[in-house]
Amino acid sequence: MDFTLTEEQQMLKDTVRLFAENELKPKAEHYDRTHEFPMEHVKKLGEMGIMGIVYPEEYNGAGMDYISYAIAVEEVSRGCASTGTIVSAHNSLCLSPIYYFASDDIKKKYLPKLTTGEWIGCFGITEPEAGSDAAGTKTTAELKNGSWVLNGTKNFITNGAVAQVAVVTAVTDKGVGHKGLSFFLIEKGTPGFSVGKVEDKLGICASSTTELVFDNCTIPEGNIIGKRGDGFKISMHTLDGGRVGIAAQAVGIA
């Protein structure tokens, strides 16, 4: 097997490494100490195509491959671990379920803003009593009068405090375990949707980690991602891609 990078991949690696050395690394300690979200860097990475690197140009993405994605996350993380986390969670956890499973209307409405870094996204599975154990999910979504009504709390959500869009799991059919899970998209500012506790971490502090709280949060029926009951399948597909980002972060930090 030939592991030689293509000309395009090598150019990407060189470009992102230069950006990390000149822009990210000098300010990484400042952002980590102040817990300030590095918005200036995220915006620049958006302009470089990194915030939507594997998604098609029709949605303002860069249309590159997953090796390129891993290269970009590795090089960003080399300069700033927090920014690497932000990029990874945004690309592989928020954008992925929207691109692969959402309706065309949802894709057209949200992806162009997310792939450019104009908007930041987050992904919510983890709860006080549920993480990889999807059957333990307590957040619920009930279909009432043509709208979904969500109630519950997610915790340890990366990008939670700054995200304009959240994609989360909720139970739509009780008593059937993981087969009763579905996925939803919720936009910031939706009544009943708020950010709860902000975690005080030991490291990677510029990446916000928070609770997401849903209190009779009402969203359109069309904001379901995939089909009712597809939540577990979508979660597993999304987390597979997420592990690529986590591995690339680890290599970059090392």
XYZ file of C-alpha atoms in Angstrom:
254
model
C 0.000 0.000 0.000
C 1.315 3.425 -0.967
C 1.056 5.964 1.857
C 2.544 8.803 -0.181
C 0.393 11.925 -0.020
C -1.028 13.291 -3.240
C 0.138 16.703 -4.401
C -3.139 18.216 -3.191
C -2.855 16.535 0.224
C 0.757 17.666 0.661
C -0.205 21.218 -0.260
C -3.015 21.105 2.299
C -0.649 19.774 4.958
C 1.893 22.525 4.296
C -0.761 25.251 4.265
C -2.458 24.189 7.502
C 0.875 23.611 9.264
C 1.983 27.130 8.360
C -1.312 28.516 9.654
C -0.976 26.511 12.873
C 2.587 27.696 13.455
C 1.915 31.358 12.680
C -1.654 31.824 13.929
C -2.694 29.059 16.328
C 0.411 28.183 18.311
C 1.283 31.730 19.474
C -2.193 32.211 20.980
C -2.976 28.675 22.152
C -1.875 29.270 25.740
C -3.844 32.529 25.944
C -7.061 30.879 24.826
C -6.547 27.918 27.130
C -5.954 30.157 30.148
C -8.866 32.503 29.452
C -11.290 29.786 28.245
C -12.141 32.152 25.385
C -13.521 30.546 22.234
C -11.017 31.180 19.376
C -13.580 32.596 16.972
C -10.994 34.505 14.926
C -9.211 31.249 14.159
C -12.406 29.354 13.401
C -13.458 32.041 10.917
C -10.080 31.860 9.162
C -10.257 28.066 9.036
C -13.694 28.455 7.488
C -12.224 30.699 4.802
C -9.588 28.016 4.169
C -12.295 25.382 3.662
C -11.404 23.394 6.784
C -14.767 23.788 8.542
C -16.469 21.769 5.806
C -13.522 19.988 4.287
C -15.132 16.694 3.191
C -18.506 18.067 2.098
C -19.424 18.876 -1.524
C -18.932 22.270 -3.101
C -22.686 22.519 -3.714
C -22.981 23.105 0.054
C -19.934 25.429 0.130
C -17.685 22.589 1.301
C -14.161 21.897 0.052
C -15.045 18.488 -1.425
C -11.867 16.784 -0.202
C -11.360 13.232 1.097
C -11.102 11.849 4.636
C -7.322 11.575 4.468
C -7.282 15.316 3.847
C -9.642 15.769 6.790
C -7.319 13.779 9.056
C -4.332 15.791 7.833
C -6.101 19.079 8.547
C -7.218 18.070 12.056
C -3.747 16.728 12.861
C -2.031 19.941 11.790
C -4.561 22.198 13.541
C -4.218 20.153 16.743
C -0.446 20.436 16.480
C -0.855 24.181 16.940
C -3.814 24.256 19.342
C -5.560 21.265 20.908
C -8.723 23.267 21.604
C -9.087 24.394 18.000
C -8.498 20.833 16.815
C -11.356 19.669 19.024
C -13.654 22.391 17.691
C -12.867 21.521 14.067
C -13.231 17.786 14.618
C -16.547 17.921 16.490
C -18.010 20.408 14.019
C -17.063 18.436 10.906
C -17.554 14.838 11.922
C -20.239 15.031 14.604
C -22.542 17.883 13.568
C -22.221 18.098 9.789
C -22.059 14.358 9.136
C -25.584 13.376 10.277
C -27.037 16.401 8.497
C -25.276 15.624 5.224
C -25.865 11.874 5.202
C -29.346 11.642 6.705
C -31.246 14.964 6.724
C -33.817 16.041 4.156
C -32.768 18.129 1.163
C -34.510 21.153 2.677
C -32.519 20.861 5.902
C -29.256 20.374 3.996
C -29.849 23.417 1.806
C -30.834 25.574 4.761
C -28.046 24.718 7.196
C -25.028 23.153 5.501
C -23.829 26.235 3.547
C -23.561 28.240 6.784
C -21.929 25.387 8.688
C -19.365 24.334 6.085
C -17.963 27.866 5.890
C -17.673 28.317 9.648
C -20.235 31.119 9.615
C -22.173 28.909 12.021
C -20.783 26.396 14.513
C -22.492 23.091 15.238
C -22.636 20.610 18.099
C -23.768 17.024 18.614
C -25.641 15.730 21.642
C -25.896 12.099 22.687
C -24.384 12.066 26.171
C -26.673 12.453 29.181
C -26.191 11.980 32.938
C -27.419 8.386 32.541
C -26.560 7.665 28.914
C -23.533 7.836 26.663
C -22.540 4.909 24.532
C -25.505 3.149 26.172
C -28.087 4.662 23.859
C -30.885 2.686 25.491
C -30.382 4.790 28.623
C -31.402 8.028 26.883
C -33.954 10.020 28.894
C -34.493 13.020 26.602
C -37.847 12.636 24.869
C -39.460 13.995 21.724
C -43.234 13.862 21.313
C -45.050 14.652 18.095
C -47.853 17.092 18.926
C -49.952 18.990 16.386
C -47.339 18.747 13.659
C -44.360 19.696 15.852
C -41.809 17.816 17.934
C -41.646 18.767 21.614
C -38.327 17.921 23.297
C -37.655 17.594 27.025
C -34.420 16.551 28.704
C -30.760 17.409 29.238
C -27.562 16.569 27.380
C -24.164 17.037 29.001
C -20.463 17.269 28.081
C -21.390 18.703 24.672
C -18.440 20.054 22.674
C -19.101 23.509 21.137
C -22.326 23.697 23.154
C -21.997 27.325 24.271
C -21.268 28.711 20.801
C -23.250 26.454 18.466
C -26.004 27.907 16.304
C -27.166 24.380 15.491
C -27.415 21.254 17.641
C -28.127 17.732 16.431
C -29.332 15.515 19.274
C -30.916 12.172 20.058
C -34.239 11.774 21.823
C -36.615 8.929 22.597
C -39.631 8.950 20.297
C -40.899 5.457 21.115
C -40.564 4.181 24.673
C -40.072 0.575 25.661
C -38.140 -0.582 22.596
C -34.613 0.394 23.661
C -32.306 1.792 21.003
C -34.960 1.230 18.326
C -36.966 4.046 19.886
C -34.294 6.707 19.334
C -34.525 9.450 16.721
C -32.301 12.368 15.696
C -33.292 16.033 15.585
C -31.880 19.401 14.557
C -32.481 22.355 16.879
C -31.485 25.912 16.067
C -30.137 28.315 18.676
C -32.810 30.707 19.891
C -35.603 28.157 19.684
C -37.896 28.692 22.712
C -37.245 26.042 25.344
C -33.655 25.408 24.205
C -30.867 26.745 26.418
C -27.261 26.138 27.412
C -26.891 24.867 30.966
C -23.758 24.268 33.015
C -20.431 25.149 31.390
C -17.781 22.632 32.446
C -14.545 23.828 34.087
C -11.976 21.496 32.544
C -8.308 20.766 33.180
C -7.348 21.264 29.537
C -8.611 22.016 26.016
C -10.344 24.919 27.740
C -10.991 27.108 24.689
C -13.367 24.431 23.425
C -16.633 24.913 25.300
C -18.146 21.835 26.948
C -21.660 22.343 28.270
C -25.096 21.049 29.072
C -27.922 21.491 26.573
C -31.339 21.847 28.187
C -34.683 21.220 26.467
C -37.791 22.394 28.295
C -40.841 21.904 26.087
C -38.637 22.880 23.154
C -40.857 22.882 20.066
C -39.398 22.374 16.588
C -40.956 21.725 13.152
C -41.856 18.147 12.280
C -39.395 18.345 9.376
C -36.458 18.864 11.748
C -36.175 15.137 12.342
C -32.950 13.784 10.808
C -33.492 10.504 9.018
C -36.534 8.412 9.844
C -38.237 7.967 13.183
C -36.358 5.232 15.034
C -33.119 5.712 13.059
C -31.329 7.514 15.888
C -29.108 4.634 16.976
C -28.054 3.838 13.412
C -27.241 7.493 12.737
C -25.311 7.737 16.006
C -23.125 4.747 15.175
C -22.439 6.015 11.656
C -21.544 9.455 12.986
C -19.290 8.184 15.767
C -17.347 6.050 13.281
C -16.365 9.236 11.466
C -15.781 11.008 14.756
C -13.092 8.512 15.705
C -11.082 9.575 12.660
C -11.020 13.110 14.024
C -10.137 11.990 17.559
C -7.233 9.894 16.261
C -5.952 12.779 14.134
C -6.165 15.117 17.134
C -4.115 12.716 19.245
C -1.398 12.439 16.596
C -1.264 16.210 16.187
C -1.055 16.893 19.926
C 1.661 14.258 20.320
